[in-house]
CSV table of C-alpha atoms in Angstrom, one decimal:
chain,number,residue,atom,x,y,z
A,1,MET,CA,51.0,26.0,9.2
A,2,GLN,CA,50.5,28.0,6.1
A,3,SER,CA,51.1,24.9,3.9
A,4,LYS,CA,48.3,23.1,5.8
A,5,ILE,CA,45.9,25.9,5.2
A,6,LYS,CA,46.7,26.1,1.5
A,7,GLN,CA,46.3,22.3,1.3
A,8,PHE,CA,42.9,22.6,3.0
A,9,LEU,CA,41.7,25.3,0.7
A,10,ILE,CA,42.9,23.4,-2.4
A,11,ASP,CA,41.3,20.1,-1.3
A,12,GLU,CA,37.9,19.6,-3.1
A,13,SER,CA,37.0,16.1,-2.0
A,14,GLY,CA,34.5,17.3,0.6
A,15,ALA,CA,32.8,19.6,-1.9
A,16,THR,CA,31.9,16.6,-4.1
A,17,ALA,CA,30.2,14.9,-1.2
A,18,ILE,CA,28.3,18.0,-0.4
A,19,GLU,CA,27.2,18.3,-4.0
A,20,TYR,CA,25.9,14.7,-4.0
A,21,GLY,CA,24.1,15.4,-0.8
A,22,LEU,CA,22.4,18.5,-2.3
A,23,ILE,CA,21.4,16.5,-5.4
A,24,ALA,CA,19.9,13.7,-3.2
A,25,GLY,CA,18.0,16.3,-1.2
A,26,LEU,CA,16.6,18.0,-4.3
A,27,ILE,CA,15.5,14.6,-5.6
A,28,ALA,CA,13.8,13.8,-2.3
A,29,VAL,CA,11.9,17.2,-2.4
A,30,ALA,CA,10.8,16.6,-6.0
A,31,LEU,CA,9.5,13.1,-5.1
A,32,ILE,CA,7.6,14.4,-2.1
A,33,GLY,CA,6.1,17.1,-4.2
A,34,ALA,CA,5.1,14.6,-6.9
A,35,PHE,CA,3.5,12.3,-4.4
A,36,ALA,CA,1.6,15.2,-2.9
A,37,ALA,CA,0.4,16.4,-6.3
A,38,PHE,CA,-0.6,13.0,-7.7
A,39,GLY,CA,-1.3,11.1,-4.5
A,40,THR,CA,-5.1,11.6,-4.5
A,41,GLY,CA,-5.4,10.8,-8.2
A,42,MET,CA,-3.4,7.6,-7.7
A,43,ILE,CA,-5.5,6.5,-4.7
A,44,ASN,CA,-8.7,7.1,-6.8
A,45,MET,CA,-7.3,5.1,-9.7
A,46,PHE,CA,-6.3,2.2,-7.5
A,47,ALA,CA,-9.8,2.3,-5.9
A,48,TYR,CA,-11.4,2.1,-9.3
A,49,VAL,CA,-9.2,-0.8,-10.4
A,50,GLU,CA,-10.0,-2.6,-7.1
A,51,SER,CA,-13.8,-2.1,-7.5
A,52,SER,CA,-13.7,-3.1,-11.2
A,53,THR,CA,-11.7,-6.3,-10.3
A,54,THR,CA,-14.1,-7.1,-7.5
A,55,ASP,CA,-17.1,-6.7,-9.8
A,56,ALA,CA,-15.5,-8.8,-12.5
A,57,MET,CA,-14.7,-11.6,-10.0
A,58,ALA,CA,-18.2,-11.5,-8.6
A,59,ALA,CA,-19.7,-11.7,-12.1
A,60,ALA,CA,-17.3,-14.6,-13.1
A,61,ASN,CA,-18.4,-16.5,-10.0
A,62,GLY,CA,-22.1,-16.2,-10.8
A,63,GLY,CA,-22.8,-13.5,-8.2
């Protein structure tokens, strides 16, 4: 019984998986924060590009 407990305490294979899980979680939190911070600016930028493209297409078609 004691040998199994020692073997369990020495085994670090599960710790690696937990570390990767924590890293993935931190990356997800960072991405969500970045999208929240820059989301409105990106929406405005794409709206500007859309309107500019629409205006250019209308001008090119004689409208």
